[in-house]
XYZ file of C-alpha atoms in Angstrom:
598
model
C -58.685 163.458 -199.652
C -58.792 166.757 -201.531
C -61.648 169.256 -201.383
C -62.449 168.449 -205.027
C -62.783 164.748 -204.263
C -64.975 165.502 -201.256
C -67.303 167.715 -203.304
C -67.541 164.979 -205.925
C -68.639 162.447 -203.340
C -71.254 164.815 -201.907
C -72.554 165.454 -205.422
C -72.891 161.691 -205.889
C -75.014 161.486 -202.744
C -77.225 164.319 -204.010
C -77.661 162.584 -207.361
C -78.489 159.265 -205.740
C -75.419 157.489 -207.133
C -73.935 157.035 -203.658
C -75.875 156.170 -200.520
C -75.665 158.343 -197.436
C -74.465 155.329 -195.476
C -71.612 154.614 -197.905
C -70.539 158.259 -197.832
C -70.425 158.276 -194.031
C -68.428 155.026 -194.023
C -65.911 156.539 -196.447
C -65.533 159.608 -194.260
C -65.112 157.437 -191.175
C -62.259 155.734 -193.013
C -60.557 159.110 -193.296
C -60.847 159.746 -189.569
C -64.103 161.680 -189.255
C -66.616 160.839 -186.554
C -70.062 159.801 -187.778
C -71.731 163.033 -186.523
C -69.060 165.111 -188.248
C -69.483 163.208 -191.521
C -73.240 163.723 -191.285
C -72.650 167.449 -190.802
C -70.892 167.608 -194.180
C -74.034 166.279 -195.843
C -76.251 168.597 -193.816
C -74.088 171.553 -194.855
C -74.705 170.535 -198.473
C -78.463 170.524 -197.900
C -78.814 166.798 -197.256
C -80.388 166.584 -193.796
C -80.307 163.293 -191.893
C -83.146 161.020 -192.894
C -85.578 159.669 -190.339
C -84.300 156.427 -188.796
C -85.827 153.266 -190.172
C -87.580 150.866 -187.820
C -88.793 147.326 -188.337
C -91.410 147.648 -185.630
C -94.501 145.647 -186.661
C -97.158 145.982 -183.892
C -99.989 148.338 -184.838
C -100.989 149.281 -181.293
C -99.428 149.755 -177.882
C -99.680 146.947 -175.364
C -100.886 143.417 -175.761
C -97.431 141.867 -175.668
C -97.713 140.470 -172.165
C -94.664 140.352 -169.924
C -91.120 141.006 -171.121
C -88.748 138.996 -168.900
C -85.047 139.748 -168.839
C -82.041 138.430 -166.917
C -79.055 140.490 -165.785
C -76.462 138.476 -163.886
C -75.210 141.807 -162.533
C -78.224 143.436 -160.920
C -78.957 147.163 -160.745
C -78.246 148.762 -157.370
C -79.822 152.191 -158.029
C -81.932 153.864 -160.690
C -80.449 157.342 -161.050
C -78.491 157.481 -164.346
C -76.163 160.185 -163.005
C -74.962 157.742 -160.336
C -74.807 154.672 -162.566
C -71.857 152.416 -161.811
C -71.515 150.066 -164.738
C -73.882 148.838 -167.437
C -76.373 147.234 -165.060
C -77.266 150.587 -163.439
C -77.336 152.281 -166.838
C -79.748 149.653 -168.194
C -81.954 149.758 -165.110
C -82.246 153.535 -165.412
C -82.832 153.421 -169.180
C -86.119 151.538 -168.686
C -87.591 154.720 -167.246
C -85.386 157.617 -168.403
C -84.451 158.801 -171.885
C -81.720 161.006 -173.394
C -82.204 163.560 -176.135
C -80.663 161.113 -178.619
C -79.183 157.612 -178.800
C -76.654 155.793 -180.975
C -77.855 153.035 -183.305
C -75.680 149.981 -184.214
C -74.059 151.840 -187.105
C -73.120 154.858 -185.006
C -75.919 157.105 -186.239
C -77.695 159.495 -183.891
C -81.370 158.732 -183.370
C -83.672 161.309 -181.696
C -85.402 160.278 -178.471
C -86.553 163.344 -176.500
C -85.186 165.609 -179.226
C -87.496 166.584 -182.067
C -84.638 166.085 -184.532
C -80.877 165.685 -184.739
C -79.155 169.095 -184.977
C -77.204 169.920 -188.134
C -75.359 172.857 -189.660
C -77.907 173.459 -192.408
C -80.682 174.068 -189.927
C -78.459 176.134 -187.664
C -78.464 173.566 -184.881
C -74.702 173.019 -185.018
C -72.553 176.132 -185.026
C -70.051 176.236 -187.887
C -67.280 177.216 -185.485
C -67.922 174.135 -183.328
C -68.717 176.282 -180.289
C -72.349 175.319 -179.697
C -75.214 172.990 -180.538
C -78.924 173.773 -180.252
C -81.429 171.039 -179.459
C -85.134 171.308 -180.195
C -87.279 169.161 -177.898
C -90.289 167.015 -178.731
C -93.684 168.497 -177.971
C -96.213 167.027 -175.580
C -93.817 164.754 -173.691
C -94.878 164.048 -170.113
C -93.131 162.715 -167.058
C -94.730 159.601 -165.631
C -96.491 161.746 -163.008
C -98.171 163.840 -165.708
C -95.953 166.937 -165.465
C -94.684 168.319 -168.820
C -91.100 167.744 -169.947
C -89.490 171.062 -170.917
C -86.197 172.826 -171.498
C -86.067 173.589 -167.766
C -85.501 169.894 -167.111
C -82.627 169.761 -169.571
C -80.920 172.824 -168.087
C -81.393 171.398 -164.598
C -79.656 168.140 -165.549
C -76.599 170.134 -166.586
C -76.613 172.052 -163.280
C -77.130 168.833 -161.336
C -74.418 166.752 -163.019
C -71.865 169.571 -163.251
C -72.019 170.410 -159.531
C -69.004 168.713 -157.885
C -70.945 168.153 -154.660
C -73.476 166.007 -156.522
C -70.662 163.539 -157.265
C -72.260 162.394 -160.515
C -70.536 159.770 -162.631
C -71.592 161.868 -165.645
C -69.804 165.043 -164.533
C -67.220 164.728 -167.316
C -69.892 165.341 -169.948
C -71.180 168.517 -168.316
C -68.562 170.324 -166.271
C -66.950 172.163 -169.208
C -70.126 173.329 -170.960
C -72.885 175.831 -170.241
C -76.525 175.220 -171.117
C -79.156 177.881 -171.646
C -82.875 177.738 -172.238
C -83.888 179.393 -175.511
C -87.605 178.706 -175.163
C -89.683 176.004 -173.424
C -88.734 173.501 -176.138
C -85.175 174.430 -177.056
C -81.773 174.578 -175.324
C -78.322 175.614 -176.432
C -75.169 173.822 -175.273
C -72.210 176.191 -175.347
C -68.712 174.691 -175.404
C -65.658 176.363 -173.963
C -63.683 175.663 -177.143
C -64.337 174.345 -180.660
C -65.741 170.854 -180.143
C -65.937 168.448 -183.095
C -67.744 165.781 -181.092
C -70.711 167.765 -179.841
C -72.970 164.737 -179.272
C -71.896 164.016 -175.700
C -74.011 166.079 -173.249
C -77.602 164.770 -173.128
C -76.793 161.873 -175.481
C -76.643 158.127 -174.845
C -75.937 156.729 -171.364
C -74.644 159.997 -169.887
C -77.568 161.916 -171.351
C -80.628 160.447 -169.627
C -82.810 163.278 -168.310
C -84.197 163.269 -164.763
C -87.093 165.563 -163.693
C -86.235 168.939 -162.200
C -89.360 169.103 -160.060
C -88.360 165.962 -158.138
C -84.562 166.265 -157.984
C -83.986 169.996 -157.537
C -84.145 169.801 -153.725
C -81.375 167.179 -153.882
C -78.829 168.916 -156.056
C -75.403 168.929 -154.461
C -74.260 167.386 -151.180
C -77.561 165.663 -150.337
C -77.939 164.146 -153.814
C -77.909 160.595 -152.461
C -80.927 161.247 -150.247
C -83.440 161.701 -153.087
C -86.241 159.089 -152.838
C -86.416 159.103 -156.627
C -82.933 157.570 -156.798
C -84.753 154.302 -156.128
C -88.253 155.129 -157.430
C -87.748 156.724 -160.841
C -90.259 158.949 -162.604
C -89.122 159.404 -166.168
C -90.442 159.853 -169.689
C -89.665 156.343 -170.928
C -91.865 153.591 -172.359
C -92.365 151.936 -168.956
C -93.440 153.325 -165.583
C -91.938 152.239 -162.305
C -93.639 149.518 -160.223
C -91.009 148.064 -157.919
C -87.278 147.895 -157.272
C -85.282 145.603 -155.019
C -81.640 146.715 -155.292
C -79.415 143.883 -156.402
C -82.414 141.742 -157.294
C -85.402 142.973 -159.307
C -86.720 145.911 -161.348
C -90.371 145.984 -162.450
C -92.234 148.340 -164.727
C -95.522 148.646 -166.574
C -96.461 150.124 -169.923
C -96.617 153.915 -169.957
C -100.060 154.668 -171.455
C -99.057 158.276 -172.149
C -95.824 157.429 -173.970
C -94.880 159.998 -176.599
C -94.272 157.524 -179.462
C -97.374 156.067 -181.178
C -98.175 152.345 -180.825
C -95.415 151.775 -178.266
C -94.393 149.986 -176.197
C -95.529 146.496 -177.171
C -95.154 144.800 -173.787
C -97.568 145.336 -170.926
C -94.964 144.817 -168.211
C -91.208 144.516 -167.953
C -89.266 142.549 -165.364
C -85.499 142.610 -165.050
C -84.272 139.882 -162.744
C -80.766 140.258 -161.370
C -78.192 137.969 -159.855
C -77.121 134.460 -160.664
C -74.467 133.837 -163.277
C -74.024 134.310 -167.012
C -74.250 130.597 -167.871
C -77.563 130.152 -166.074
C -78.888 133.319 -167.729
C -77.922 132.097 -171.215
C -79.470 128.711 -170.520
C -82.734 130.260 -169.283
C -83.156 131.993 -172.652
C -81.603 129.620 -175.198
C -82.397 126.242 -173.676
C -85.460 126.514 -171.437
C -87.129 129.645 -172.807
C -88.037 130.913 -169.321
C -86.792 134.395 -170.215
C -86.808 136.536 -173.346
C -83.369 138.111 -173.030
C -80.115 137.608 -171.129
C -77.681 140.505 -170.903
C -73.916 140.237 -171.422
C -73.642 136.471 -171.825
C -69.993 136.358 -170.841
C -69.812 132.598 -171.191
C -67.228 130.312 -172.754
C -68.061 130.141 -176.434
C -68.016 126.358 -176.335
C -70.982 126.424 -173.931
C -72.878 128.983 -176.012
C -72.444 126.913 -179.166
C -73.598 123.788 -177.350
C -76.737 125.563 -176.140
C -77.506 127.010 -179.582
C -76.979 123.716 -181.365
C -78.914 121.635 -178.852
C -82.231 120.120 -179.832
C -85.264 122.408 -179.521
C -83.246 125.522 -178.738
C -85.591 128.372 -177.779
C -83.142 131.183 -178.409
C -79.834 132.238 -179.892
C -76.779 134.424 -179.328
C -76.735 137.870 -180.909
C -73.670 140.099 -181.224
C -72.972 143.709 -182.174
C -69.752 145.606 -182.816
C -68.669 147.763 -179.895
C -65.745 149.373 -178.132
C -65.751 146.925 -175.202
C -62.463 145.789 -173.717
C -61.850 143.127 -171.066
C -58.761 144.464 -169.352
C -56.528 144.197 -166.303
C -55.849 147.321 -164.249
C -52.732 148.002 -162.207
C -53.313 150.122 -159.118
C -51.088 153.208 -159.170
C -51.742 153.815 -155.476
C -51.223 151.816 -152.295
C -54.318 149.714 -151.554
C -52.972 148.536 -148.192
C -52.269 151.898 -146.533
C -55.037 154.198 -145.303
C -54.636 157.950 -145.780
C -57.375 160.472 -144.960
C -59.823 157.686 -144.275
C -59.361 155.767 -147.515
C -57.089 153.169 -149.032
C -55.809 153.576 -152.597
C -55.504 157.268 -151.824
C -54.110 159.392 -154.658
C -51.452 160.755 -152.287
C -49.841 157.305 -152.062
C -47.768 155.266 -154.503
C -48.025 151.537 -155.069
C -45.126 149.834 -153.257
C -44.291 147.513 -156.193
C -45.574 149.122 -159.371
C -43.294 152.119 -158.968
C -40.715 149.859 -160.627
C -41.419 149.857 -164.396
C -39.882 146.387 -164.676
C -42.689 144.919 -162.558
C -45.369 146.516 -164.726
C -43.674 145.461 -167.934
C -43.245 141.903 -166.666
C -46.937 141.635 -165.847
C -47.757 142.705 -169.390
C -45.716 139.757 -170.671
C -47.473 137.286 -168.367
C -50.988 137.565 -169.828
C -51.526 134.730 -172.323
C -54.137 136.439 -174.486
C -53.992 133.771 -177.178
C -55.043 131.089 -174.706
C -57.754 133.312 -173.248
C -59.243 133.788 -176.721
C -58.811 130.197 -177.899
C -59.992 128.386 -174.780
C -62.481 130.823 -173.225
C -63.971 133.521 -175.441
C -63.755 132.176 -178.986
C -65.889 134.367 -181.293
C -66.913 136.575 -178.349
C -63.436 137.877 -177.471
C -60.465 138.759 -179.686
C -56.958 139.049 -178.230
C -55.653 142.619 -178.361
C -52.899 144.853 -177.096
C -54.936 148.052 -177.512
C -57.339 149.690 -175.113
C -59.154 151.415 -178.008
C -60.228 148.804 -180.571
C -63.101 150.459 -182.406
C -63.877 152.505 -184.529
C -60.996 151.471 -186.777
C -59.718 155.021 -187.375
C -58.739 155.301 -183.697
C -56.978 151.914 -183.452
C -53.221 152.150 -182.917
C -50.855 150.248 -185.203
C -47.929 151.102 -182.915
C -48.581 148.598 -180.161
C -48.047 144.875 -179.931
C -48.592 142.217 -177.327
C -46.599 139.131 -176.515
C -46.615 136.323 -173.994
C -43.134 135.412 -172.788
C -42.499 134.069 -169.290
C -38.731 133.862 -169.825
C -38.523 137.486 -170.949
C -40.575 138.598 -167.957
C -38.255 136.661 -165.650
C -35.179 138.302 -167.182
C -36.687 141.772 -166.780
C -37.330 141.164 -163.093
C -33.928 139.609 -162.525
C -32.119 142.499 -164.187
C -34.135 144.973 -162.099
C -32.889 143.330 -158.895
C -35.893 141.154 -158.044
C -34.241 137.949 -156.832
C -35.925 134.644 -156.122
C -36.096 133.537 -152.510
C -36.006 129.938 -151.204
C -39.716 129.615 -151.989
C -39.236 130.848 -155.568
C -40.933 134.205 -154.932
C -38.931 137.257 -155.928
C -38.093 140.088 -153.536
C -36.167 143.358 -153.546
C -35.282 145.732 -150.732
C -37.347 143.650 -148.332
C -40.458 143.750 -150.525
C -41.869 140.486 -151.854
C -43.554 140.307 -155.239
C -46.941 139.345 -153.888
C -50.129 140.676 -155.516
C -53.862 140.402 -154.899
C -55.785 140.064 -158.176
C -59.540 140.691 -157.910
C -62.470 140.468 -160.291
C -66.164 139.575 -160.266
C -67.375 135.986 -159.954
C -67.802 134.770 -163.504
C -66.387 131.576 -165.040
C -64.442 133.215 -167.923
C -62.890 135.692 -165.497
C -61.901 133.026 -162.984
C -60.324 131.011 -165.801
C -58.482 134.097 -167.043
C -57.252 134.733 -163.500
C -55.952 131.167 -163.317
C -54.070 131.529 -166.621
C -52.401 134.732 -165.428
C -51.576 133.306 -161.996
C -49.910 130.248 -163.492
C -47.636 132.402 -165.662
C -46.836 134.709 -162.736
C -45.826 131.776 -160.545
C -43.362 130.628 -163.207
C -41.846 134.124 -163.245
C -41.570 134.315 -159.452
C -44.623 136.435 -158.639
C -46.960 135.247 -155.905
C -50.534 136.060 -156.870
C -53.577 135.688 -154.624
C -56.852 135.470 -156.508
C -59.915 137.230 -155.136
C -63.406 136.803 -156.599
C -66.261 139.101 -155.609
C -69.955 138.584 -156.276
C -70.945 140.759 -159.238
C -73.695 142.567 -157.324
C -71.099 143.571 -154.730
C -68.161 144.262 -157.042
C -70.192 146.570 -159.288
C -72.229 148.060 -156.458
C -72.611 151.805 -155.942
C -72.670 151.308 -152.153
C -70.118 153.752 -150.765
C -69.697 151.681 -147.590
C -68.752 148.561 -149.525
C -64.951 147.985 -149.548
C -65.061 145.438 -152.388
C -66.297 147.616 -155.258
C -64.133 147.979 -158.328
C -64.193 151.776 -157.920
C -62.605 151.496 -154.463
C -59.924 149.246 -155.994
C -58.649 147.904 -152.702
C -56.362 145.368 -154.381
C -53.174 145.442 -156.441
C -54.666 144.268 -159.701
C -58.222 143.915 -160.967
C -60.077 142.931 -164.127
C -63.408 143.792 -165.692
C -64.960 144.950 -168.970
C -65.483 148.560 -169.932
C -66.715 150.041 -173.173
C -67.593 153.100 -175.174
C -71.048 154.559 -174.925
C -70.596 156.311 -178.259
C -68.719 155.657 -181.535
C -66.004 158.065 -180.474
C -63.275 157.648 -177.816
C -63.701 161.097 -176.258
C -65.776 160.113 -173.251
C -64.171 156.668 -173.086
C -60.614 157.959 -172.727
C -61.620 160.492 -170.089
C -61.116 157.673 -167.576
C -57.350 158.264 -167.500
C -57.165 162.011 -166.869
C -55.915 162.980 -163.436
C -58.938 165.143 -162.587
C -61.191 162.072 -162.819
C -59.384 160.036 -160.123
C -61.873 158.107 -157.968
C -61.683 159.124 -154.317
C -63.593 159.437 -151.091
C -64.074 163.132 -151.859
C -66.083 162.386 -155.018
C -67.768 159.338 -153.445
C -65.587 157.100 -155.651
C -67.552 158.265 -158.692
C -64.507 159.593 -160.546
C -63.881 157.557 -163.673
C -60.108 157.183 -163.252
C -60.181 153.932 -161.293
C -56.466 153.117 -161.697
C -55.487 156.507 -160.165
C -52.866 156.729 -162.954
C -51.353 160.157 -163.599
C -49.450 161.279 -166.672
C -48.772 164.925 -167.586
C -48.470 164.147 -171.296
C -51.858 162.427 -171.250
C -53.440 165.290 -169.307
C -52.320 167.669 -172.059
C -53.295 165.433 -174.983
C -56.875 164.804 -173.839
C -58.140 168.429 -173.822
C -56.205 169.025 -177.048
C -58.112 166.156 -178.703
C -61.433 167.442 -177.381
C -60.952 170.735 -179.204
C -59.162 169.525 -182.343
C -61.307 170.109 -185.433
C -58.883 168.436 -187.855
C -60.082 164.777 -187.864
C -56.667 163.349 -188.751
C -54.904 165.252 -185.963
C -57.678 164.349 -183.524
C -57.383 160.659 -184.380
C -53.614 160.807 -183.920
C -54.026 162.323 -180.449
C -56.321 159.510 -179.298
C -53.953 156.913 -180.730
C -51.110 158.550 -178.806
C -53.211 158.432 -175.613
C -53.924 154.742 -176.160
C -50.211 154.113 -176.571
C -49.334 156.006 -173.370
C -51.817 153.997 -171.303
C -50.823 150.644 -172.788
C -47.051 151.144 -172.851
C -46.942 152.408 -169.250
C -49.103 149.407 -168.230
C -51.741 151.504 -166.504
C -53.928 148.803 -167.993
C -53.239 145.502 -169.735
C -55.804 144.867 -172.497
C -56.841 141.222 -172.749
C -59.628 140.726 -175.309
C -61.816 143.043 -177.367
C -65.438 142.014 -176.791
C -68.425 142.696 -179.019
C -71.791 143.082 -177.311
C -73.123 139.571 -176.720
C -76.640 138.742 -175.545
C -79.035 135.800 -175.635
C -82.436 136.397 -177.230
C -85.548 134.310 -177.592
C -86.193 133.301 -181.196
C -89.413 135.332 -181.073
C -88.012 138.499 -179.526
C -87.196 141.299 -181.956
C -84.630 143.667 -180.457
C -81.840 145.654 -182.088
C -78.559 145.708 -180.154
C -76.179 148.641 -180.307
C -72.608 148.442 -179.120
C -72.520 152.233 -178.706
C -75.306 152.706 -176.176
C -77.316 151.059 -173.422
C -78.775 147.592 -174.117
C -82.152 149.338 -173.837
C -81.338 152.201 -176.210
C -84.461 151.406 -178.268
C -86.474 149.426 -175.724
C -89.604 151.132 -177.029
C -89.221 149.171 -180.300
C -88.825 145.712 -178.777
C -91.619 143.290 -179.558
C -92.414 139.603 -179.643
C -93.505 137.868 -182.825
C -96.809 136.023 -182.598
């Protein structure tokens, strides 16, 4: 697109001939992120309009109890230690970021007074800083005022290596300064096109300085408020039983008028996805069931049954159900930990083994017989937004080809049909959480591996254990004490920057960082380590998109991960519950706007 064409489009928006939304979509098609496209309009004097809401209640409270089911239960309520979506959601009941992402990838202010833009001077034209103005008269649940000091403290807290925060990647390369009690400036170390990362979405929830300051650093896990949150959100803390139940009550001093609608909130954890879907759609015992990872055939049967009380709702996202290959040795202990980064996996050092495994995942069957409309077969790790999706990759299922690869690499079948080489047998432990679609996917993969001469032991771990943040637990996915594992991960923003940070070498999960590093596979690649920081600072949207596509290709082609199916956000909602789902943020990104129709 030429500059003349761009100016013509902006003029059309000014004249009302072209909607803001259509303009942003066109720019996204050319490789711009949504925030960057919005900046073009702001630069032309067209500031972002206030977000529209369909909220109908005319007063706060009166909605009774909001009952929700999470088959993976929260294990702590500090967003900087969140391990997986269940901890993020549990924290989001009580804590808020400066801004969130709506379903269309637009920024929506939460604790911020407005979304920064170039026209107002909030976003520096050189991409080196962003200034946030904070809402007035916001209080913590204990009555203390929320100020810029809290925001600056969250940067200090998360960026300190000794804190071992899961959010460290969003904060370690920036500096944050207080401008006045209601304004902060985030300074980047280099031009940064995607500035909406620190203090935004799931990594941006703000915790109170006055309660957490004594626990910054090495004793961060000892803070009582890790389990008894005091935030600014629509609900105040009542009770928390890790792995079981979270309870809250309406915050009477909430900073948004006429919200929230519900008097209490209860998030029940545990169980399984099928039971959760049934409790909403069929029996109506609950209002909402999170992440209904259930065979589509069952969901359709529940929805089409007589007197259904609820329905399935989906939203576009960047979620990917994928298989990880451990780059390290999970069976040898070094420096007090298995899967130590100093070790190498005894089998996956041979590229032929990794490539063969990639050929033994029957994605077509997984989609057709398990996920249906809720999971689309893919060979890419990045599947959304479209401008970042690689056209260079492909996937195939071919047992014979996998067998030939192994044979040619010297892996010969023994009397029992299992291949071996240099005294090492091709035997793998494949773990995942207990969930019917995942166990069925495991079975499909195991059957193909057996045909190719690979012995595969299946291990299934209770979700509350597998996704636990308990550092003493050997069966968490972050420990990765197995050869292969599978779970779902997704973007928390409509941009792959934070998402693809999980493959850089400096994010390797280890005992030293309390297994909070985001690189779970322990994969290392020098080319990737150079491409990621280059993409972070690349202002040319086309070049930036190409860098992320190249990173996707490196990860996929080296079989650090094997993508299985792209998954939209899927939840079960009561027919009367009004809630907007976003695939780019926490399930509770706009919990304040949830209500029940009379």
